[in-house]
PDB file of C-alpha atoms and ligand atoms in Angstrom:
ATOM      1  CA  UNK A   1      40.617 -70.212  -0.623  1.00  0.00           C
ATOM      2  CA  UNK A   2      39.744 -67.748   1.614  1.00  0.00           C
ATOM      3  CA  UNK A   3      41.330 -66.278   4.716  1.00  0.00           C
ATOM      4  CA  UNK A   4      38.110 -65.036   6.274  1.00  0.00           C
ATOM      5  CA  UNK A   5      34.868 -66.866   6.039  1.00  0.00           C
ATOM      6  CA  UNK A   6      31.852 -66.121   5.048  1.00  0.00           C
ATOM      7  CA  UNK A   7      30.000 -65.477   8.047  1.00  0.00           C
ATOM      8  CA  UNK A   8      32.711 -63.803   9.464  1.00  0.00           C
ATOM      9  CA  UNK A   9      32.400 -61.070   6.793  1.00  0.00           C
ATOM     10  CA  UNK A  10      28.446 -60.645   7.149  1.00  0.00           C
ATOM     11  CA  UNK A  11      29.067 -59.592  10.622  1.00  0.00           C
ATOM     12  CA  UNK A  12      31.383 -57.498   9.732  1.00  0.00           C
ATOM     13  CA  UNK A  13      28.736 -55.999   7.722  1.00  0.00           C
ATOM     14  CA  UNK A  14      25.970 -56.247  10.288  1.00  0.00           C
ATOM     15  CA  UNK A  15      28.234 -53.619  12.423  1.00  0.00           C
ATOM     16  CA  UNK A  16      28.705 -51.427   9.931  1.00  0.00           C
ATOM     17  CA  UNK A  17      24.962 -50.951   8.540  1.00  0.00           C
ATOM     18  CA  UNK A  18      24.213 -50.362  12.788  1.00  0.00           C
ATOM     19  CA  UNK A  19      26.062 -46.698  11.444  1.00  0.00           C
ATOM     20  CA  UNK A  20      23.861 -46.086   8.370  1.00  0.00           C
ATOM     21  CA  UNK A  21      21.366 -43.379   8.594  1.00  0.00           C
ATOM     22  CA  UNK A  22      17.730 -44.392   8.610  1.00  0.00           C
ATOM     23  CA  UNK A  23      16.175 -45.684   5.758  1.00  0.00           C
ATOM     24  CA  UNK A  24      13.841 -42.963   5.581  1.00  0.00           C
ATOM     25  CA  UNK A  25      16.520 -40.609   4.745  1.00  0.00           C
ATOM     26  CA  UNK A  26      17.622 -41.795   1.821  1.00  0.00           C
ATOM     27  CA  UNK A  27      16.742 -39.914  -0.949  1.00  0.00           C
ATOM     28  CA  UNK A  28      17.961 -42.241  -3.787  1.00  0.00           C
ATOM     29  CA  UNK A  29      17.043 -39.624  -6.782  1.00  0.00           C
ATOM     30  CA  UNK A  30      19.247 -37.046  -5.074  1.00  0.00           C
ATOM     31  CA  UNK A  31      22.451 -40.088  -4.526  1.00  0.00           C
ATOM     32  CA  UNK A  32      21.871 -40.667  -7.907  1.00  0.00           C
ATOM     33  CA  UNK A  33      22.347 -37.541  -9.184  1.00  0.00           C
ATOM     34  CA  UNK A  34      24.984 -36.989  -6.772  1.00  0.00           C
ATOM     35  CA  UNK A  35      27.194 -39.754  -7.945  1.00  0.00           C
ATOM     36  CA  UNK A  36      26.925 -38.950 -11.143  1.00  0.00           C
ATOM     37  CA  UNK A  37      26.003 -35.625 -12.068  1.00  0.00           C
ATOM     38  CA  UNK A  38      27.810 -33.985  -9.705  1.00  0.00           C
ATOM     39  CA  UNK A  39      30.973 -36.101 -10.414  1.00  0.00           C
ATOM     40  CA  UNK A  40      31.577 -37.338  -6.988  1.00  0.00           C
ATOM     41  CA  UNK A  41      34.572 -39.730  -7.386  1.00  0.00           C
ATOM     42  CA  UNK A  42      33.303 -42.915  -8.810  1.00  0.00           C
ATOM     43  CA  UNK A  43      30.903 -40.915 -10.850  1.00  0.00           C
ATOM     44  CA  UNK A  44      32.346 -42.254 -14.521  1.00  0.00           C
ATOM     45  CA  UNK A  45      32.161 -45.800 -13.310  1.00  0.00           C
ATOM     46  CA  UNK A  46      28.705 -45.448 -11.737  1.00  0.00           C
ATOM     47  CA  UNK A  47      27.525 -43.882 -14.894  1.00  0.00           C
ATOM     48  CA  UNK A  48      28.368 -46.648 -16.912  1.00  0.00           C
ATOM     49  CA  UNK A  49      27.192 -49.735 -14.896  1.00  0.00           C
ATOM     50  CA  UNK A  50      23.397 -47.018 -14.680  1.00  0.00           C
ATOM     51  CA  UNK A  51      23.679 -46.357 -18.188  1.00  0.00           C
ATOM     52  CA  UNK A  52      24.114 -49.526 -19.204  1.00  0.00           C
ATOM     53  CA  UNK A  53      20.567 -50.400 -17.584  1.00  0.00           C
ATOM     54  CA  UNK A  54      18.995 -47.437 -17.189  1.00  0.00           C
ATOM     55  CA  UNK A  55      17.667 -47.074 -20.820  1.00  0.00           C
ATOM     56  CA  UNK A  56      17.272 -51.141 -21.671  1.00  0.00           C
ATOM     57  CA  UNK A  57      14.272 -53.285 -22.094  1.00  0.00           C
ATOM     58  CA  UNK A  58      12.798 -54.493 -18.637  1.00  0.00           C
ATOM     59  CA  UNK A  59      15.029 -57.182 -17.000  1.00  0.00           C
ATOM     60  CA  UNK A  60      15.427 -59.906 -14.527  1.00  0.00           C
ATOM     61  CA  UNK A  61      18.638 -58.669 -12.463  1.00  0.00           C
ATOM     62  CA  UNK A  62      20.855 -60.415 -10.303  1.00  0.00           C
ATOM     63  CA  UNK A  63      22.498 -57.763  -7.584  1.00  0.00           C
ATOM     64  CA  UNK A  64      25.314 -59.815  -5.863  1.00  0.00           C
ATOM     65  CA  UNK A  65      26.314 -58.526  -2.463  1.00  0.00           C
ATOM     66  CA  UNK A  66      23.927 -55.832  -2.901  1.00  0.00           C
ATOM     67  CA  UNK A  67      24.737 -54.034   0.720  1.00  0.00           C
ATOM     68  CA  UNK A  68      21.977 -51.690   2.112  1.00  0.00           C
ATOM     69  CA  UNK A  69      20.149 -51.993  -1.413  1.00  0.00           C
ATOM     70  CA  UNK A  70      20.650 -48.428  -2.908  1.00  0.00           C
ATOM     71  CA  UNK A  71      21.880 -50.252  -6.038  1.00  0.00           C
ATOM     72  CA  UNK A  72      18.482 -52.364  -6.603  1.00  0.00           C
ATOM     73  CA  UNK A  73      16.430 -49.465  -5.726  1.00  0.00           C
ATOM     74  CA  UNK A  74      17.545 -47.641  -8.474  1.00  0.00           C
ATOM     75  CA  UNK A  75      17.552 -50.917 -10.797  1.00  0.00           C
ATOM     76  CA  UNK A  76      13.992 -51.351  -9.765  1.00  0.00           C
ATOM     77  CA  UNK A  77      12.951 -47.584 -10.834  1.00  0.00           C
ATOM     78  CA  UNK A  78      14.861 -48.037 -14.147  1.00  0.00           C
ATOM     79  CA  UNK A  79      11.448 -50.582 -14.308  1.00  0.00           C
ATOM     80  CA  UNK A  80      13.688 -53.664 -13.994  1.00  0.00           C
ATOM     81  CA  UNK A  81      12.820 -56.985 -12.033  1.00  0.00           C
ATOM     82  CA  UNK A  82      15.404 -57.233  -9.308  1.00  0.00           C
ATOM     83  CA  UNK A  83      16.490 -59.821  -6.730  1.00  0.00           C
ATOM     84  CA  UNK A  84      19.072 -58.965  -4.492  1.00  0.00           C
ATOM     85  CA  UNK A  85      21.229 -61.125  -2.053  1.00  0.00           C
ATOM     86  CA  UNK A  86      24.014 -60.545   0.980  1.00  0.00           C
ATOM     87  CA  UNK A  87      25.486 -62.205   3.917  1.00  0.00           C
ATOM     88  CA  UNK A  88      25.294 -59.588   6.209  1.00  0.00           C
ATOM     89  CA  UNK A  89      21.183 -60.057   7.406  1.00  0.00           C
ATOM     90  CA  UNK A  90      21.173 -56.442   8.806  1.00  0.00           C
ATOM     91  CA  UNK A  91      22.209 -54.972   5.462  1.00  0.00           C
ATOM     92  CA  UNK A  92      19.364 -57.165   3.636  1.00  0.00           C
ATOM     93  CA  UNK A  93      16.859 -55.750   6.491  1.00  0.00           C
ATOM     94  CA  UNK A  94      17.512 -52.430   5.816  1.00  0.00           C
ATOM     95  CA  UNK A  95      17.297 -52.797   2.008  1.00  0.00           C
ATOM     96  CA  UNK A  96      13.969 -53.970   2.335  1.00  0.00           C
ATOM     97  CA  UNK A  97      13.218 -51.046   4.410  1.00  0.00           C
ATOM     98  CA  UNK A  98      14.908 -48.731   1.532  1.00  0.00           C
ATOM     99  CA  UNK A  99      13.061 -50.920  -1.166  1.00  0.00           C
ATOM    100  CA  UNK A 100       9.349 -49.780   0.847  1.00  0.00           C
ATOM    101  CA  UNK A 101      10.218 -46.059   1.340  1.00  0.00           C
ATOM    102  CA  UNK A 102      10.921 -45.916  -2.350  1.00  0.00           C
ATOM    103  CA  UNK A 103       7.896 -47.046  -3.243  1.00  0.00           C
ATOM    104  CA  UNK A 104       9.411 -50.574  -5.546  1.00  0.00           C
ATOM    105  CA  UNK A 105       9.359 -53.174  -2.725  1.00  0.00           C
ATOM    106  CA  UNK A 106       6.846 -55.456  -5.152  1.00  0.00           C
ATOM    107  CA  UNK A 107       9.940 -55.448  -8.129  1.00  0.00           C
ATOM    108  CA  UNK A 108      13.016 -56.391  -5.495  1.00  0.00           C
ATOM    109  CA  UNK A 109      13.270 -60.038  -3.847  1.00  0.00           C
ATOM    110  CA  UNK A 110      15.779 -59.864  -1.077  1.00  0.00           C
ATOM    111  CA  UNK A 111      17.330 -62.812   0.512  1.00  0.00           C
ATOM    112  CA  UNK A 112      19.996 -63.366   3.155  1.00  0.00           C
ATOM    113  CA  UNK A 113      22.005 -65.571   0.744  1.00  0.00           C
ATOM    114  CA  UNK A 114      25.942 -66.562   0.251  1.00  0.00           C
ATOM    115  CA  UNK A 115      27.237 -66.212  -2.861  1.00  0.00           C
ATOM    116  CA  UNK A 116      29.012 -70.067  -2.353  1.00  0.00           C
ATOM    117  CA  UNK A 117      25.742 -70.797  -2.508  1.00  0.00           C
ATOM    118  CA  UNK A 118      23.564 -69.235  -4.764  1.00  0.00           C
ATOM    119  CA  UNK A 119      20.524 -71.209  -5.381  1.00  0.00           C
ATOM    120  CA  UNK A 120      19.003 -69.958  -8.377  1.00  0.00           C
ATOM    121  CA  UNK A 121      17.907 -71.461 -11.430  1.00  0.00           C
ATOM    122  CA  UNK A 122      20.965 -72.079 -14.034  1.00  0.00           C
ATOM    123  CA  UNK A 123      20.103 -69.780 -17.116  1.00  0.00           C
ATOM    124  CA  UNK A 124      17.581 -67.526 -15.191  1.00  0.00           C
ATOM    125  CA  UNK A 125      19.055 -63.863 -15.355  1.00  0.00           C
ATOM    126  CA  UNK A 126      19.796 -61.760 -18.447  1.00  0.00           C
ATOM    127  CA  UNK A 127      22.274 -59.327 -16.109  1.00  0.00           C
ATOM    128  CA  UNK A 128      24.129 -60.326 -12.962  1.00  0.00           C
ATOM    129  CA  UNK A 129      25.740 -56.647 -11.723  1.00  0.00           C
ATOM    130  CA  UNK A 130      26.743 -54.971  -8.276  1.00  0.00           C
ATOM    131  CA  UNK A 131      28.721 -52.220  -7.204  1.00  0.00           C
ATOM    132  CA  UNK A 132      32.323 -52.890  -5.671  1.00  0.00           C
ATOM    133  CA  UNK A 133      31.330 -56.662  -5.096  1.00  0.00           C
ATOM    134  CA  UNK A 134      33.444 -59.193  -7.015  1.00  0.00           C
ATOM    135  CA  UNK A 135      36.432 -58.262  -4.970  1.00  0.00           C
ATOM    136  CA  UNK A 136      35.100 -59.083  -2.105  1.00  0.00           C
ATOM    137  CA  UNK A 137      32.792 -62.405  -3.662  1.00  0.00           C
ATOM    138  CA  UNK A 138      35.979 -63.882  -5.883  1.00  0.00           C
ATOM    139  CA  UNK A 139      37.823 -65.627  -2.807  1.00  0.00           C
ATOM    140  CA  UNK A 140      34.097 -67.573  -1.726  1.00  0.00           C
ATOM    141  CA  UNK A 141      34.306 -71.377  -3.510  1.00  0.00           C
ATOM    142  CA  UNK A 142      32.381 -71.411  -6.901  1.00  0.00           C
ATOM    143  CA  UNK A 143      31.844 -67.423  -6.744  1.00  0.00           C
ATOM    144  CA  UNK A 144      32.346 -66.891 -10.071  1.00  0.00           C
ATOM    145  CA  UNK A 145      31.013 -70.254 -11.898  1.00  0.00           C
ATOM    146  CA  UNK A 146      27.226 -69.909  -9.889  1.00  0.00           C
ATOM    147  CA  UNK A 147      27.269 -66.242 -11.056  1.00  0.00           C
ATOM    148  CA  UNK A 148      28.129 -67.667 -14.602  1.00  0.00           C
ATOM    149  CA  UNK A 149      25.423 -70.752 -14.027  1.00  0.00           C
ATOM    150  CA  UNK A 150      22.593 -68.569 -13.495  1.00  0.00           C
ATOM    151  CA  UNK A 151      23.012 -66.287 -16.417  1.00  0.00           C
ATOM    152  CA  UNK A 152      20.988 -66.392 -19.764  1.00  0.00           C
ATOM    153  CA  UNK A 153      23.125 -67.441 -22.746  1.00  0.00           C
ATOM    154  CA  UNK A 154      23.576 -64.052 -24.301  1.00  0.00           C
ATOM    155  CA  UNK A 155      23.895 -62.424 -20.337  1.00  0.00           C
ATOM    156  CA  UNK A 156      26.316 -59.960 -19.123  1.00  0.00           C
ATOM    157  CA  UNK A 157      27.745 -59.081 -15.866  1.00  0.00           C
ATOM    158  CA  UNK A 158      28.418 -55.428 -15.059  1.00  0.00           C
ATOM    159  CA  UNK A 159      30.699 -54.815 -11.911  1.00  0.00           C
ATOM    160  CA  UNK A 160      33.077 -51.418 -10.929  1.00  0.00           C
ATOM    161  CA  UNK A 161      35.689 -52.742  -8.929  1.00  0.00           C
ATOM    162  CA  UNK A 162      39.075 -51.611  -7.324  1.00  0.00           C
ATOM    163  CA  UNK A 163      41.997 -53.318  -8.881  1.00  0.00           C
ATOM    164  CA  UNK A 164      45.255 -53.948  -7.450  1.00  0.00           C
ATOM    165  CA  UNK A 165      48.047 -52.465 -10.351  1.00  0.00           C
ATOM    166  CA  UNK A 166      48.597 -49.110  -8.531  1.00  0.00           C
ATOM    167  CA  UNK A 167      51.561 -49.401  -5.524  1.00  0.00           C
ATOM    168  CA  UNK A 168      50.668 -45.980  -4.455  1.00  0.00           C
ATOM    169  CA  UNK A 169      47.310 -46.381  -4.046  1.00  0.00           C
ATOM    170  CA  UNK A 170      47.647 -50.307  -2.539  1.00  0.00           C
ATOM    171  CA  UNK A 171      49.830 -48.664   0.040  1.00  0.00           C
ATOM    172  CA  UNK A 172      46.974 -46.315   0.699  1.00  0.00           C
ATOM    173  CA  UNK A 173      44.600 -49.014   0.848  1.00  0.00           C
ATOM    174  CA  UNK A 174      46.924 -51.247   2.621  1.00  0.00           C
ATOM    175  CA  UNK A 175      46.933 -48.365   5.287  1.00  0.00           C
ATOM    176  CA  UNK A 176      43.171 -47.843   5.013  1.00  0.00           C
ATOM    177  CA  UNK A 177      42.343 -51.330   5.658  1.00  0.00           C
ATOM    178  CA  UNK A 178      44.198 -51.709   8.470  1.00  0.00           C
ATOM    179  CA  UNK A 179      43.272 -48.322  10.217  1.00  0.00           C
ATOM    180  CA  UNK A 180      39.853 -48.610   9.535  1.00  0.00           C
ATOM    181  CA  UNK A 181      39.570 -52.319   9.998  1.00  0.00           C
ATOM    182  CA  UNK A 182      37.686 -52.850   6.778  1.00  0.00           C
ATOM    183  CA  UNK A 183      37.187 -56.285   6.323  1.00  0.00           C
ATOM    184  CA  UNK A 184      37.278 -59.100   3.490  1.00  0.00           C
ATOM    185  CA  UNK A 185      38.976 -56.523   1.104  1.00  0.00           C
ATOM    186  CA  UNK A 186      40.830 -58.563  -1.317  1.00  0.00           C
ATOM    187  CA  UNK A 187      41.997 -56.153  -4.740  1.00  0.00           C
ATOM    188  CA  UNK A 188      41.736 -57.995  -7.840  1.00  0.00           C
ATOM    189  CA  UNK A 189      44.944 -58.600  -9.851  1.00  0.00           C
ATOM    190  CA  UNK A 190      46.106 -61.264 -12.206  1.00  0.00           C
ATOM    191  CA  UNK A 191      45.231 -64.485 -10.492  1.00  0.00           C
ATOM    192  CA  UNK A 192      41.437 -62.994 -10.185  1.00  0.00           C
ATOM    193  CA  UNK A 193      41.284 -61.619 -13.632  1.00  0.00           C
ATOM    194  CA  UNK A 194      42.649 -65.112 -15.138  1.00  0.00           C
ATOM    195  CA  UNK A 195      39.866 -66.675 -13.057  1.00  0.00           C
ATOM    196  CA  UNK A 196      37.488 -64.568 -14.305  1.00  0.00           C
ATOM    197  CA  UNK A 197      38.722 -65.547 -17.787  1.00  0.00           C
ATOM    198  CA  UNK A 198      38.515 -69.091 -17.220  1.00  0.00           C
ATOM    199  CA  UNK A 199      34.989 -68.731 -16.596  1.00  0.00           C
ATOM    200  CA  UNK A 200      33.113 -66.451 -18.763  1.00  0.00           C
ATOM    201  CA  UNK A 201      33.315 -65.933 -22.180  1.00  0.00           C
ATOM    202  CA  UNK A 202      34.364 -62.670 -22.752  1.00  0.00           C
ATOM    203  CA  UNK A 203      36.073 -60.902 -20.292  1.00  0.00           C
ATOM    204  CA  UNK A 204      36.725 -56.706 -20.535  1.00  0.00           C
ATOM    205  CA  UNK A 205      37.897 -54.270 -18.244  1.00  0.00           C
ATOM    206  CA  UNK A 206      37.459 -50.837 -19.143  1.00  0.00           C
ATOM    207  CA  UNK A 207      37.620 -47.475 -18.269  1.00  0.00           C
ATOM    208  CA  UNK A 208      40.973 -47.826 -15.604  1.00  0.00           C
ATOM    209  CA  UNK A 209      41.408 -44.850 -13.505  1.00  0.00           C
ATOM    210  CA  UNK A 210      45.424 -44.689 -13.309  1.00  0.00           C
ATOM    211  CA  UNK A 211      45.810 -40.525 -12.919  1.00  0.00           C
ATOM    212  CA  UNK A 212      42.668 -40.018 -12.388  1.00  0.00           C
ATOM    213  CA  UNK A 213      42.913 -41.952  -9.047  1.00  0.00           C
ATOM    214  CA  UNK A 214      44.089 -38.524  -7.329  1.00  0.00           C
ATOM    215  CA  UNK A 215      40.371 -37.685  -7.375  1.00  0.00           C
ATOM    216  CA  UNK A 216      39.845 -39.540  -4.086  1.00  0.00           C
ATOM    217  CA  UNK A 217      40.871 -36.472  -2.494  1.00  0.00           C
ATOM    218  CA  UNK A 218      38.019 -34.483  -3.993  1.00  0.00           C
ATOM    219  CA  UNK A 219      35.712 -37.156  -3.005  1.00  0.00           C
ATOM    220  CA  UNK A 220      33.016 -34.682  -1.764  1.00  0.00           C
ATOM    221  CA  UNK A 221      30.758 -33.929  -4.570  1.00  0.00           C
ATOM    222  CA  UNK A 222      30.217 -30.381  -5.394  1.00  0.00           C
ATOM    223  CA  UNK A 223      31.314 -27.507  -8.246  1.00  0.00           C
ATOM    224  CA  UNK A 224      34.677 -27.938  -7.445  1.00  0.00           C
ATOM    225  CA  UNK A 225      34.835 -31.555  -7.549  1.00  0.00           C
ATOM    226  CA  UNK A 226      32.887 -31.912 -10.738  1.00  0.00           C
ATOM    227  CA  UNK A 227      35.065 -29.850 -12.408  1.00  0.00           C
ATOM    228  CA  UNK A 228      38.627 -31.158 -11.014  1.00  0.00           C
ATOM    229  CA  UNK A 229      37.159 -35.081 -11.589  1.00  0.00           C
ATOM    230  CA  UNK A 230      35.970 -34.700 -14.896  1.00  0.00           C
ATOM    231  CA  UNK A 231      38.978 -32.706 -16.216  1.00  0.00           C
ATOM    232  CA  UNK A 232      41.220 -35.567 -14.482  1.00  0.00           C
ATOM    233  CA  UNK A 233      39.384 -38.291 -16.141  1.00  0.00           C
ATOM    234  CA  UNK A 234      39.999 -36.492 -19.646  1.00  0.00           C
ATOM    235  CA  UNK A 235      43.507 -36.391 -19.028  1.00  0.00           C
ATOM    236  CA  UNK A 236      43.574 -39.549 -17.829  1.00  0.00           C
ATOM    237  CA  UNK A 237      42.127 -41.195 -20.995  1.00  0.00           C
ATOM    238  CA  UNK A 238      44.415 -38.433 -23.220  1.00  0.00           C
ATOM    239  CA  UNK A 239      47.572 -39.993 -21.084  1.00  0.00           C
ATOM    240  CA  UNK A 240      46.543 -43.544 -21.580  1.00  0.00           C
ATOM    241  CA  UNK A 241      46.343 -43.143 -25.099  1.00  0.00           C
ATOM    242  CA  UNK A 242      49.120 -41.623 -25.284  1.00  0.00           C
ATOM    243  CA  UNK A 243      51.500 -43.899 -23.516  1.00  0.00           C
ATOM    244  CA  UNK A 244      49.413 -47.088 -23.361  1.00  0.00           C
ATOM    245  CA  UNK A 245      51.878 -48.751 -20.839  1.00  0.00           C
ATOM    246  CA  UNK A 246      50.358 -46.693 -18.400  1.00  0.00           C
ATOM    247  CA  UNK A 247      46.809 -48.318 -18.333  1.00  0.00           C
ATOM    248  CA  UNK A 248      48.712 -51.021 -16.898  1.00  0.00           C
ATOM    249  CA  UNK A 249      48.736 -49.415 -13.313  1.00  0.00           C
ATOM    250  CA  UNK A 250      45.030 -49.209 -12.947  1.00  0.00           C
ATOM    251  CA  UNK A 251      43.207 -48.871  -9.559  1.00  0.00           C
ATOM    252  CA  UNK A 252      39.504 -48.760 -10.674  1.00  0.00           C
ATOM    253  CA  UNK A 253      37.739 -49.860 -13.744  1.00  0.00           C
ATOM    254  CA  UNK A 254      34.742 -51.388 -14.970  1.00  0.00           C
ATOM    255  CA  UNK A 255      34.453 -54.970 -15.597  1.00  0.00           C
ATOM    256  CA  UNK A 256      32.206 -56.596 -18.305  1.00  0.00           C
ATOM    257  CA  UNK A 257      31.814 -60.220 -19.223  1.00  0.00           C
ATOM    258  CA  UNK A 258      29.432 -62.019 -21.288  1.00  0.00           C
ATOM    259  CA  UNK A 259      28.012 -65.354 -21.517  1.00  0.00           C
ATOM    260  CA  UNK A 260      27.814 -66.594 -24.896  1.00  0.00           C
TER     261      UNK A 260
HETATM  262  C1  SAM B 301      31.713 -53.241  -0.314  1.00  0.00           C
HETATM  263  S1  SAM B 301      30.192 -54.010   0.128  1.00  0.00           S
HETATM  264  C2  SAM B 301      29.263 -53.675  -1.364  1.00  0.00           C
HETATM  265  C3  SAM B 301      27.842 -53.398  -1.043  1.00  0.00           C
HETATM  266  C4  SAM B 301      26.957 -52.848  -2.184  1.00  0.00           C
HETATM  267  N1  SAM B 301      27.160 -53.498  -3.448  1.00  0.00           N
HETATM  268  C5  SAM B 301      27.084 -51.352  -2.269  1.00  0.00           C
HETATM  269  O1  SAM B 301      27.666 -50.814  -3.201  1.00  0.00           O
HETATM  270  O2  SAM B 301      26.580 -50.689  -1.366  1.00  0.00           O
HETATM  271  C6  SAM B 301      30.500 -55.744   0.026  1.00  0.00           C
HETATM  272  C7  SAM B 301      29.291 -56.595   0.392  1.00  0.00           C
HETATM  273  O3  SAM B 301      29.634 -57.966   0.146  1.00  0.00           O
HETATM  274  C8  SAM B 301      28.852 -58.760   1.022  1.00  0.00           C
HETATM  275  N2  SAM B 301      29.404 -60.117   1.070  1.00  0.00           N
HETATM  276  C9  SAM B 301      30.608 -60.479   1.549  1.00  0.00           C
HETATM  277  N3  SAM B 301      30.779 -61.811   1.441  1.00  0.00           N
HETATM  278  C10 SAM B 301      29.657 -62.309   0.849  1.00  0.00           C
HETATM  279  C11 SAM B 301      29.249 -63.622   0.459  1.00  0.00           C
HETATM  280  N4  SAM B 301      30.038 -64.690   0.669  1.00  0.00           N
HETATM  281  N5  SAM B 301      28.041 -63.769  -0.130  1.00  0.00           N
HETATM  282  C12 SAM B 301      27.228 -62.683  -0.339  1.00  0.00           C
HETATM  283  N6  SAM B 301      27.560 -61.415   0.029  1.00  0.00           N
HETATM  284  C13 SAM B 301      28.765 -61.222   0.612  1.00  0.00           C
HETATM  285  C14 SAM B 301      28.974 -57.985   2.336  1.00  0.00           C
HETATM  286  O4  SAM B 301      28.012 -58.354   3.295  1.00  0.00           O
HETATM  287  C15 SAM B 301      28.858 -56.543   1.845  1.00  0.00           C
HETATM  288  O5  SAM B 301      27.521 -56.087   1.922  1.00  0.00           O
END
């Protein structure tokens, strides 16, 4: 059960979005690239929840806690039918705002919705996805099993997602939290992945950043970045496969589970 509630965290979120820059100034085609051509520090994990929808058929898609919208907007110019839900009413204001100066407004339904209680037709989305949200959504009664209701036989859900299997880096986020006062963090580990299991299908977690973690300090994206994340990932994945007890200690990956 959870320790905060709901509402609690979507003014949490109100504050923050107060800080955002104006919708106006978001140039989504130049975050996009950003994030992942550039190689700023989620860049691999970005790159596979865009490529696995950039390049597919047109599809109805769930975003779950989908924040100040950046996410959808780039869903909806990959040509896809999106509808998008948060708490936090200030961060589903200003992704409407985003959705209009990008031009895709008519292919993104927001709504000021909790994820306890998602009212959507069962079986009505072939892809439920969002960026860093199940971490926050899994402690919310029946997170999981509405996600799971409402998609298609055959559907997938996409997430990235910070996992909880590296001490150093739960210190650091342990610090983080508390210094920053970021709110409703909650890491997935072992109870939330066996819930996840219980629920869906098929359940796989790939791509675990374990060395490749020391990225975060070349978070800024630029030459230097690129070069240092990418070469880290690659010897990440060599290490890993070298000594598979090390993909044990994960701190990021990307989660994928199916409904059959
Ligand atoms: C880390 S943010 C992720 C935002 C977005 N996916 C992104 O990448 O920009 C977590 C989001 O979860 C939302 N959230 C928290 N609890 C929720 C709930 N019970 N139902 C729906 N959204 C919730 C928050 O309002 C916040 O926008």
């Amino acid at each position: 059960m959870s320790e905060i509630s709901a509402i609690k965290e979507g003014d949490h979120y109100d504050e923050r979005v107060a800080d955002r820059a104006a919708p106006e100034t978001v140039d989504i085609d130049r975050r996009y690239r950003e994030r992942i051509a550039l190689g700023s520090y989620r860049w691999f994990l970005n790159s596979r929840l865009y490529g696995a929808l950039e390049h597919a058929a047109r599809c109805r898609v769930l975003d779950v806690a989908c924040g100040t919208g950046f996410y959808s907007v780039l869903l909806a110019k990959f040509g896809h039918q999106v509808v998008a839900i948060d708490i936090s009413e200030k961060s589903i204001e200003y992704a409407k705002q985003l959705a209009i100066v990008n031009g895709c407004s008519d292919n993104i339904e927001h709504h000021v919705m909790d994820i306890s209680q998602l009212d959507f037709d069962k079986d009505s989305f072939d892809i439920v996805t969002g960026e860093d949200s199940i971490h926050h959504l899994i402690k919310y009664p029946n997170a999981i099993e509405n996600i799971y209701s409402v998609l298609k036989p055959g559907g997938k859900a996409y997430f990235w997602e910070p996992f909880a299997y590296n001490p150093i880096i739960n210190a650091m986020r342990f610090v983080n939290v508390r210094v920053k006062g970021h709110l409703g963090e909650h890491f997935l580990a072992e109870d939330e992945e066996r819930k996840l299991i219980s629920v869906f299908d098929e359940v796989e977690v790939s791509d675990r950043a374990v060395l490749y973690t020391v990225a975060r300090f070349f978070r800024k994206p630029g030459k230097i970045s690129r070069r240092v994340n990418i070469a880290l990932k690659k010897f990440d994945d060599y290490a890993q496969s070298k000594i598979p007890a090390l993909s044990k200690y994960y701190s990021l990956g990307f989660l994928e589970m199916t409904k059959s």
